[in-house]
Each structure stands twice: as structure tokens, then as C-alpha cells.
Short mmCIF file of N, CA and C in Angstrom, two decimals:
data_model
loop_
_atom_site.label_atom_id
_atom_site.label_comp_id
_atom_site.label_asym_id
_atom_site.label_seq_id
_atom_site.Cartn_x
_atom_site.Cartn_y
_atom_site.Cartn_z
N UNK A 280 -15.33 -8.62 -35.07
CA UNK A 280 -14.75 -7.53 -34.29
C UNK A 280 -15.49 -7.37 -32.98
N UNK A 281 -16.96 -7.24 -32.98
CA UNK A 281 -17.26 -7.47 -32.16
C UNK A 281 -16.85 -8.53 -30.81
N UNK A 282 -17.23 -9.79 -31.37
CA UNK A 282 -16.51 -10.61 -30.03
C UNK A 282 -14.81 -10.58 -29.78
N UNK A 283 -14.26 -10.07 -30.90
CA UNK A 283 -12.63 -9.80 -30.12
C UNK A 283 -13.08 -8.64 -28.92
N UNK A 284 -14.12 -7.43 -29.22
CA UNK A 284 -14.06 -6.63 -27.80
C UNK A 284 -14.45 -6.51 -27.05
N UNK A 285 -15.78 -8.03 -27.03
CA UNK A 285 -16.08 -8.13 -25.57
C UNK A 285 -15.11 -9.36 -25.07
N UNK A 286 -14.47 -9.42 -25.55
CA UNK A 286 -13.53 -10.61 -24.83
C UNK A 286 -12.02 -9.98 -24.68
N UNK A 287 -11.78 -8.36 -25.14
CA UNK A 287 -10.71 -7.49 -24.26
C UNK A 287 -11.55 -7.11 -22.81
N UNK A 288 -13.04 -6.77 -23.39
CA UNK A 288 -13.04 -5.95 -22.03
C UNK A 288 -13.63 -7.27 -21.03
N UNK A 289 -13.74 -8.24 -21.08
CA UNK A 289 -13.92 -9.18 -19.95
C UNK A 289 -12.45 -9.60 -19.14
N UNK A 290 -11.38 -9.48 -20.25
CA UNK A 290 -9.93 -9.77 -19.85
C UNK A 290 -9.77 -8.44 -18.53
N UNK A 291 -10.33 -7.60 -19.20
CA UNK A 291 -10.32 -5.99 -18.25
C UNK A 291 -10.56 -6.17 -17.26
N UNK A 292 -11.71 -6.59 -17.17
CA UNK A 292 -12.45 -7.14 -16.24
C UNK A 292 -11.91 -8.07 -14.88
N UNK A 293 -11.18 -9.31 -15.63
CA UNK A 293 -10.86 -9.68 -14.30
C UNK A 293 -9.66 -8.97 -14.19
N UNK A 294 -8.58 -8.46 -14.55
CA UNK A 294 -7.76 -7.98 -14.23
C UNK A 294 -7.70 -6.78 -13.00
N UNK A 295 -8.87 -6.08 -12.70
CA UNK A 295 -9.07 -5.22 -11.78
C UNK A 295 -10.44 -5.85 -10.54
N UNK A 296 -10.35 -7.25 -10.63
CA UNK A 296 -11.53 -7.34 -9.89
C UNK A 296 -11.32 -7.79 -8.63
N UNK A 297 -9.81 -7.75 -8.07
CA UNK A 297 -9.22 -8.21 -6.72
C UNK A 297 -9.39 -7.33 -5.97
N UNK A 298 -9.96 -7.52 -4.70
CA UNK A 298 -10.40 -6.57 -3.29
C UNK A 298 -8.96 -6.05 -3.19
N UNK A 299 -9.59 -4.83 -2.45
CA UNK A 299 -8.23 -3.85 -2.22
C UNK A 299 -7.68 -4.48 -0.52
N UNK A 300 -6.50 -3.96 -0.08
CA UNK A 300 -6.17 -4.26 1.19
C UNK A 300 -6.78 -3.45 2.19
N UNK A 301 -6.85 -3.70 3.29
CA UNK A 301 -7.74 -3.20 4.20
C UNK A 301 -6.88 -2.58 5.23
N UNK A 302 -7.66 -1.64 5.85
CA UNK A 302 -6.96 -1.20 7.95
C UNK A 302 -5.37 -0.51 7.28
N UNK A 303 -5.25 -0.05 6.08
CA UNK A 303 -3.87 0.59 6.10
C UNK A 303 -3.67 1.55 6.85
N UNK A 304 -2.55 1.50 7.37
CA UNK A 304 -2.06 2.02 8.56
C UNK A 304 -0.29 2.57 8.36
N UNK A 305 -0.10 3.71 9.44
CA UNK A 305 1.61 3.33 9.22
C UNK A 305 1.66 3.47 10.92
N UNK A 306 2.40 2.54 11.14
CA UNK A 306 3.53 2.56 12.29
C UNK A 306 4.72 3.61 12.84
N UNK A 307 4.57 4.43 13.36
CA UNK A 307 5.39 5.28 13.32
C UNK A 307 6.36 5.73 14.70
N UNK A 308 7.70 5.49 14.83
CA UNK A 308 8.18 5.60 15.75
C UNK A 308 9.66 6.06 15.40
N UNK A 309 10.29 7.13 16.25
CA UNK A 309 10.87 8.12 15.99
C UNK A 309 11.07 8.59 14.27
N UNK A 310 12.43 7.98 13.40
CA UNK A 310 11.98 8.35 12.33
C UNK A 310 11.72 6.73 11.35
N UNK A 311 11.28 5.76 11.95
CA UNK A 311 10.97 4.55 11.76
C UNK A 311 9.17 4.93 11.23
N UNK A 312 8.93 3.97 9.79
CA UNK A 312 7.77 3.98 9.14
C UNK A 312 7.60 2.97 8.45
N UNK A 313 6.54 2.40 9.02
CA UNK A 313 6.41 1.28 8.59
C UNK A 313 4.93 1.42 7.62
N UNK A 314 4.60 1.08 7.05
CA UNK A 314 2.87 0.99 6.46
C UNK A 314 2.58 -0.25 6.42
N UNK A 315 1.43 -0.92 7.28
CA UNK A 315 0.91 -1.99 7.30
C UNK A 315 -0.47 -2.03 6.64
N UNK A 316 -1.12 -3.40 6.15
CA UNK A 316 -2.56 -3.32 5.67
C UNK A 316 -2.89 -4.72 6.38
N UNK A 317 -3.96 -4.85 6.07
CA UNK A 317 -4.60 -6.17 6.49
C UNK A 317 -4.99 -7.16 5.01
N UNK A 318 -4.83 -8.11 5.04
CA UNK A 318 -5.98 -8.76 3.75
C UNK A 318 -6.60 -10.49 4.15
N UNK A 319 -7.88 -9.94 4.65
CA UNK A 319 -8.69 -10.93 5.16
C UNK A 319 -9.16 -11.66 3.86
N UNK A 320 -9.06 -11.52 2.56
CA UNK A 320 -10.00 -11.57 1.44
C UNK A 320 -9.81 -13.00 1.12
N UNK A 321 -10.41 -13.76 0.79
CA UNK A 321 -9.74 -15.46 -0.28
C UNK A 321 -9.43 -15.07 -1.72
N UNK A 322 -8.24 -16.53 -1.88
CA UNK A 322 -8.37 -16.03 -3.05
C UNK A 322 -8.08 -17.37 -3.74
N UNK A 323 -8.02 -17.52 -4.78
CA UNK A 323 -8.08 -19.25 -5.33
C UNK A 323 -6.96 -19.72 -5.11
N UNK A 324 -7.01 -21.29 -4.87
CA UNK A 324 -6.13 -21.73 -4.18
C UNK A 324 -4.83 -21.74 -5.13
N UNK A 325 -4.65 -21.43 -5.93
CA UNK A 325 -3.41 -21.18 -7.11
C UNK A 325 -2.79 -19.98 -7.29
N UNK A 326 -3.26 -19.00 -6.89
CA UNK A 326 -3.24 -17.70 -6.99
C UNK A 326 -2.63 -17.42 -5.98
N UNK A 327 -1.11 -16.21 -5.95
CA UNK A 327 -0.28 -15.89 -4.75
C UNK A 327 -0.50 -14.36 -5.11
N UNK A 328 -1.12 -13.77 -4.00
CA UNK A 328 -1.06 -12.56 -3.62
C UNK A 328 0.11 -11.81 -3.08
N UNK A 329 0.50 -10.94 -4.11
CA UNK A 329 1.48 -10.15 -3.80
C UNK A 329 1.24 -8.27 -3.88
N UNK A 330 1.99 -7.72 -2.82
CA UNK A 330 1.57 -6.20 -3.02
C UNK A 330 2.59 -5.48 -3.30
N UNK A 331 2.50 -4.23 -3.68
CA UNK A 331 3.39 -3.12 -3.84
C UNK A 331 2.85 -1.81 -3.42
N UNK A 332 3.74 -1.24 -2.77
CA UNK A 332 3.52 0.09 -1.81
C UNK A 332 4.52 0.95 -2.39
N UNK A 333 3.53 2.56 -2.59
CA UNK A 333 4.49 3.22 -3.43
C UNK A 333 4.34 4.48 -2.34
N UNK A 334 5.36 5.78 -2.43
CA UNK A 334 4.72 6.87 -1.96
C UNK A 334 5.37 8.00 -3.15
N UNK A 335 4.56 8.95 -2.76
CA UNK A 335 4.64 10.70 -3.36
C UNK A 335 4.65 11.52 -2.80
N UNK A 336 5.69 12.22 -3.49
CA UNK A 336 6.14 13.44 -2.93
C UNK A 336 5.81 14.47 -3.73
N UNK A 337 5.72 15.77 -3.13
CA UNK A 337 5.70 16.88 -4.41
C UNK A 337 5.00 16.98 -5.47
N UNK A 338 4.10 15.74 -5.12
CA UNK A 338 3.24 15.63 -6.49
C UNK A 338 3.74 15.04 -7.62
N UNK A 339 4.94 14.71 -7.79
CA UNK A 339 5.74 14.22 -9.25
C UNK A 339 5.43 13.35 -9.77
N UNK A 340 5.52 12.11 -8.95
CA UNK A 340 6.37 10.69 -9.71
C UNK A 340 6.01 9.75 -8.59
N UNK A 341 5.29 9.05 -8.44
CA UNK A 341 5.51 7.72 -7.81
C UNK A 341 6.73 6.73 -7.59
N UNK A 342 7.27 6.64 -6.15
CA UNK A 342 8.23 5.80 -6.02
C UNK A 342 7.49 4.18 -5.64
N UNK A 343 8.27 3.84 -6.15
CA UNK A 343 8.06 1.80 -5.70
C UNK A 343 8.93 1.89 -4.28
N UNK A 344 8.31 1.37 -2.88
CA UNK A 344 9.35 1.19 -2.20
C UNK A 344 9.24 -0.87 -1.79
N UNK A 345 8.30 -1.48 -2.14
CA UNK A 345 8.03 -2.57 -1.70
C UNK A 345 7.53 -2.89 -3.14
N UNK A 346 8.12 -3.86 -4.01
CA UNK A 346 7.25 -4.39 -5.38
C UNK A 346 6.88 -6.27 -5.35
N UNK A 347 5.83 -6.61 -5.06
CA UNK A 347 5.64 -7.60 -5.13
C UNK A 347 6.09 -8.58 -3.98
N UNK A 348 5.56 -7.76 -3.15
CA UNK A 348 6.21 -8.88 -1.51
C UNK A 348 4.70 -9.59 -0.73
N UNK A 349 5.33 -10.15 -0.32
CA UNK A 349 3.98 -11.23 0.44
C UNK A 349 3.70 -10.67 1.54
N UNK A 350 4.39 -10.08 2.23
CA UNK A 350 3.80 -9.60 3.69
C UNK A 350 3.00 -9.07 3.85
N UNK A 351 2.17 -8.48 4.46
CA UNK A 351 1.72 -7.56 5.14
C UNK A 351 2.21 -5.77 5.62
N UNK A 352 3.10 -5.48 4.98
CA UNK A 352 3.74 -4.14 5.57
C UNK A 352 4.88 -4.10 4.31
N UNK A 353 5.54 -2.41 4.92
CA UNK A 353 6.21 -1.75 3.65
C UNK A 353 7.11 -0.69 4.51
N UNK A 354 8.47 -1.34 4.86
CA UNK A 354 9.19 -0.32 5.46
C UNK A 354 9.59 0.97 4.84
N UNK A 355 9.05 2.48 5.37
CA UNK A 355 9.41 3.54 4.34
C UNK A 355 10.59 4.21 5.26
N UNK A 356 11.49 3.90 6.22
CA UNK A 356 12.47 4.37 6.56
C UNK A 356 13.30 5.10 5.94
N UNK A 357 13.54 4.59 4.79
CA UNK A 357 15.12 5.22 4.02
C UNK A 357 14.23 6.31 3.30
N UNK A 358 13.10 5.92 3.05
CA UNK A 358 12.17 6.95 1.81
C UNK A 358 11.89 7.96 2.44
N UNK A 359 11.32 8.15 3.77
CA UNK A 359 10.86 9.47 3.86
C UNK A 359 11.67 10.31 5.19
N UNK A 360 11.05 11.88 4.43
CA UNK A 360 11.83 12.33 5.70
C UNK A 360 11.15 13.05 6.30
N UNK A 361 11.38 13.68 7.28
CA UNK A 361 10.78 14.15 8.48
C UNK A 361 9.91 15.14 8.26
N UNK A 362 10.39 15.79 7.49
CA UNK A 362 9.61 17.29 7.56
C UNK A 362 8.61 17.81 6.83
N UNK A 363 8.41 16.17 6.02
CA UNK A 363 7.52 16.37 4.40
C UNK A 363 6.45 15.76 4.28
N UNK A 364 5.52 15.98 3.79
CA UNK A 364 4.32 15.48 3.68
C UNK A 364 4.65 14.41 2.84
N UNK A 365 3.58 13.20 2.87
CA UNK A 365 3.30 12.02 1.73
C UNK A 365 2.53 11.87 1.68
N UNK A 366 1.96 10.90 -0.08
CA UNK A 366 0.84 10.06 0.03
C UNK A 366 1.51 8.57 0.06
N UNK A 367 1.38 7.77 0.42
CA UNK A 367 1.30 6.29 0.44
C UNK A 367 0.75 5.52 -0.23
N UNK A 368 0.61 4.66 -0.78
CA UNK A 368 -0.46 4.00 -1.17
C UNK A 368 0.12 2.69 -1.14
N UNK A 369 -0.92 1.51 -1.13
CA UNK A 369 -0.34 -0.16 -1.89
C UNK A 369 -1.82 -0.46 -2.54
N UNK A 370 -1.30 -1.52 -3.27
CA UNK A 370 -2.11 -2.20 -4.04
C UNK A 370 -1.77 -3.71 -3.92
N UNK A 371 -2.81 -4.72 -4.42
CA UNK A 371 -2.53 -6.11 -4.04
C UNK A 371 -2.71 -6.34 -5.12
N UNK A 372 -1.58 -7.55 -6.34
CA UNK A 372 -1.89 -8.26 -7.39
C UNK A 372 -1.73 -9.80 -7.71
N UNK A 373 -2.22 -10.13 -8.44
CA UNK A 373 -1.86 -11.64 -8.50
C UNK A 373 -1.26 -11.55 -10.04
N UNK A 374 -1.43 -13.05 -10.28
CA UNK A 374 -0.83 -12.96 -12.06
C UNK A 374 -1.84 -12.78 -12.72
N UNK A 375 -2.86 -12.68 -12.19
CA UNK A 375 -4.13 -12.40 -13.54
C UNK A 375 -4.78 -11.25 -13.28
N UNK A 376 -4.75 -10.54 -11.83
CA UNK A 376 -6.05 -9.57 -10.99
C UNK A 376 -4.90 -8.80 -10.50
N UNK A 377 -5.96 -7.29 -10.32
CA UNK A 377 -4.77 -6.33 -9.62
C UNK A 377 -6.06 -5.41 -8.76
N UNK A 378 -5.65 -5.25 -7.56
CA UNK A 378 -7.07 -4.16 -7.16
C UNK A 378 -6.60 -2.59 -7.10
N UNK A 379 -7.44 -1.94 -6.78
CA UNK A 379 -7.21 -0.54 -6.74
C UNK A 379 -6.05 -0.28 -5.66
N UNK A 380 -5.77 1.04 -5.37
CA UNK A 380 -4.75 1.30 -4.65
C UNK A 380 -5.67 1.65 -3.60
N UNK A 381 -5.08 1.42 -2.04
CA UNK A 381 -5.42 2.45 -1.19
C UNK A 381 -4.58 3.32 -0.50
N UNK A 382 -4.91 4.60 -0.69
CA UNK A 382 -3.99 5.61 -0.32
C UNK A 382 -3.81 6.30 0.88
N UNK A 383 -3.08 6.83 1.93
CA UNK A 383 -3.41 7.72 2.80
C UNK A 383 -2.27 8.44 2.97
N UNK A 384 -2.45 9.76 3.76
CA UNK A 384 -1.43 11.09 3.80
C UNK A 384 -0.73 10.80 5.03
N UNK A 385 0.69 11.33 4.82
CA UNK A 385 1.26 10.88 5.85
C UNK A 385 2.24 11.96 6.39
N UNK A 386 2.57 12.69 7.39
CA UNK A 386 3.25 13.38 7.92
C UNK A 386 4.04 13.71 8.92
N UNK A 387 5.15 12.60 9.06
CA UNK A 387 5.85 12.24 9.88
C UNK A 387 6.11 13.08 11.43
N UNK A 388 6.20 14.63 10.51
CA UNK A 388 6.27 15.74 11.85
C UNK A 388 5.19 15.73 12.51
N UNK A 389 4.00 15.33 12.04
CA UNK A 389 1.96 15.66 12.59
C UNK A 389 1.95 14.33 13.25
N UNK A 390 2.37 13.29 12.12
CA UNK A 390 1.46 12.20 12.83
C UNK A 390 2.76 11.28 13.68
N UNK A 391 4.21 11.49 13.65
CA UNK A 391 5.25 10.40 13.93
C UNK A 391 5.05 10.89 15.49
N UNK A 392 6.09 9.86 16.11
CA UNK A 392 5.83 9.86 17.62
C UNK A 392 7.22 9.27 17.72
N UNK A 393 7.38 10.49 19.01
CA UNK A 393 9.54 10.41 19.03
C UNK A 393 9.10 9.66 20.62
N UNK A 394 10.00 8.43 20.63
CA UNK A 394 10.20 7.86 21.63
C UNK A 394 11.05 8.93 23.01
N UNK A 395 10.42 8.34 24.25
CA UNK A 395 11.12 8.93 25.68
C UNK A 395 11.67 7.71 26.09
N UNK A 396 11.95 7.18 27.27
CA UNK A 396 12.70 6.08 27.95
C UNK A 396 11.92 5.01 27.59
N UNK A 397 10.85 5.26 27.87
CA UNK A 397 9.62 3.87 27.49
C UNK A 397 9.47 3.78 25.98
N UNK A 398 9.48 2.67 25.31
CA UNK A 398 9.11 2.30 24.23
C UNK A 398 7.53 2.22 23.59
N UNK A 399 7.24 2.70 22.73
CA UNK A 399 6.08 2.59 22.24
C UNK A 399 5.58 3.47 20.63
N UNK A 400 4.58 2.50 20.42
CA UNK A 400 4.57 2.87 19.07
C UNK A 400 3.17 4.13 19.10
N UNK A 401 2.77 4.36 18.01
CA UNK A 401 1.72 5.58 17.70
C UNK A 401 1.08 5.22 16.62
N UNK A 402 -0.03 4.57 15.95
CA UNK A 402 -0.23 4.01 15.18
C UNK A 402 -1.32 5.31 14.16
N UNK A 403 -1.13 5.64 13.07
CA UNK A 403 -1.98 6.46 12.72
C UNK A 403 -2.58 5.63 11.34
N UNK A 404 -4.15 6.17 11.26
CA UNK A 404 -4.61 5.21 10.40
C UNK A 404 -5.63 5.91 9.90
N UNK A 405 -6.04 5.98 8.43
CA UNK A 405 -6.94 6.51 7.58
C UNK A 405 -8.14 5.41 6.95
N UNK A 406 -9.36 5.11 7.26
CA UNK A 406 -9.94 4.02 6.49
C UNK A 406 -10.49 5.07 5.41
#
């Protein structure tokens, strides 16, 4: 019994031992939201890194708006609306490793930026 449970919790183990994504950010322009991260990290050459970006509202329930995509970013257009606070978060997993989430607050009315004639973005960012 013993070695069946150090050989769950080593399985544990690698399963949470993938670096989180970095520089998350959202993009924000009129009611356009984008959430971008960075991931400088390696990872074995067999292994495909994929993320999922969720947000919350109200405190409830976690929505999935991006599950398992390769990019870099997480369009929340259709998801959020103007007048409401969020949290954000993504996480990066592979088929064996998953890392923590990183989260940040988001408030489209505080932090979004409504375009004039000139184009330009407003980038708000929490490390």
C-alpha cells in the first residue's frame, strides 16, 4: 500500500509541474477583448502545449471560452459585457502536466478604451 501511494502522489506530481503562462494581458478596444499571455517556457520535444482561458462572473461558475488552443490569446468578445466586472484566467496543459491558472480582473468600463478617428489599442496588464 505503501508504494501504490507514493507512486499516486508522484503521478500528482508531474501532473501540476508545468510553468504557468506569463505577461497576461487583455487587449482592449472599444467592446473588443482579447486576453493574451506569453509562454517562453520549453517543453519536451513530444509534448504539445495547449491552453484554456476561462472567465467569472458574479462569482458562480466558471465559463470555458478558449479550451485547448495553441495560440497565444483568447477572444472574450461575445463573453463579456461592458458594464461588469471579471476575473479571467488561463492555464497551460499538456497530456501529462497542467500548471496553475493565472488570473486577473477585468473591467471593461475602467480598463476598455473606446476608439476616436485614430486607431489604437490600450493594453491593460496585471503580473
Amino acid at each position: 500500500i505503501l508504494t501504490f501511494n507514493i507512486i499516486v502522489m508522484l503521478y500528482q506530481l508531474t501532473l501540476i509541474d508545468l510553468r504557468r503562462p506569463e505577461n497576461v494581458s487583455v487587449d482592449s478596444l472599444n467592446t473588443r477583448y482579447v486576453l493574451r499571455w506569453d509562454w517562453p517556457h520549453e517543453t519536451a520535444a513530444n509534448q504539445t502545449v495547449t491552453f484554456t482561458a476561462q472567465y467569472l462572473r458574479n462569482e458562480k461558475y466558471w465559463t470555458s471560452v478558449c479550451v485547448n488552443v495553441l495560440e497565444h490569446r483568447c477572444d472574450f468578445t461575445g463573453a463579456i459585457h461592458y458594464k461588469i466586472s471579471f476575473l479571467l484566467r488561463v492555464w497551460a496543459n499538456t497530456s501529462q502536466q497542467s500548471s496553475g491558472w493565472v488570473q486577473i480582473s477585468f473591467c471593461p468600463d475602467e480598463h476598455g478604451e473606446l476608439s476616436n478617428k485614430k486607431t489604437h489599442n490600450k493594453k491593460f496588464k496585471i503580473n
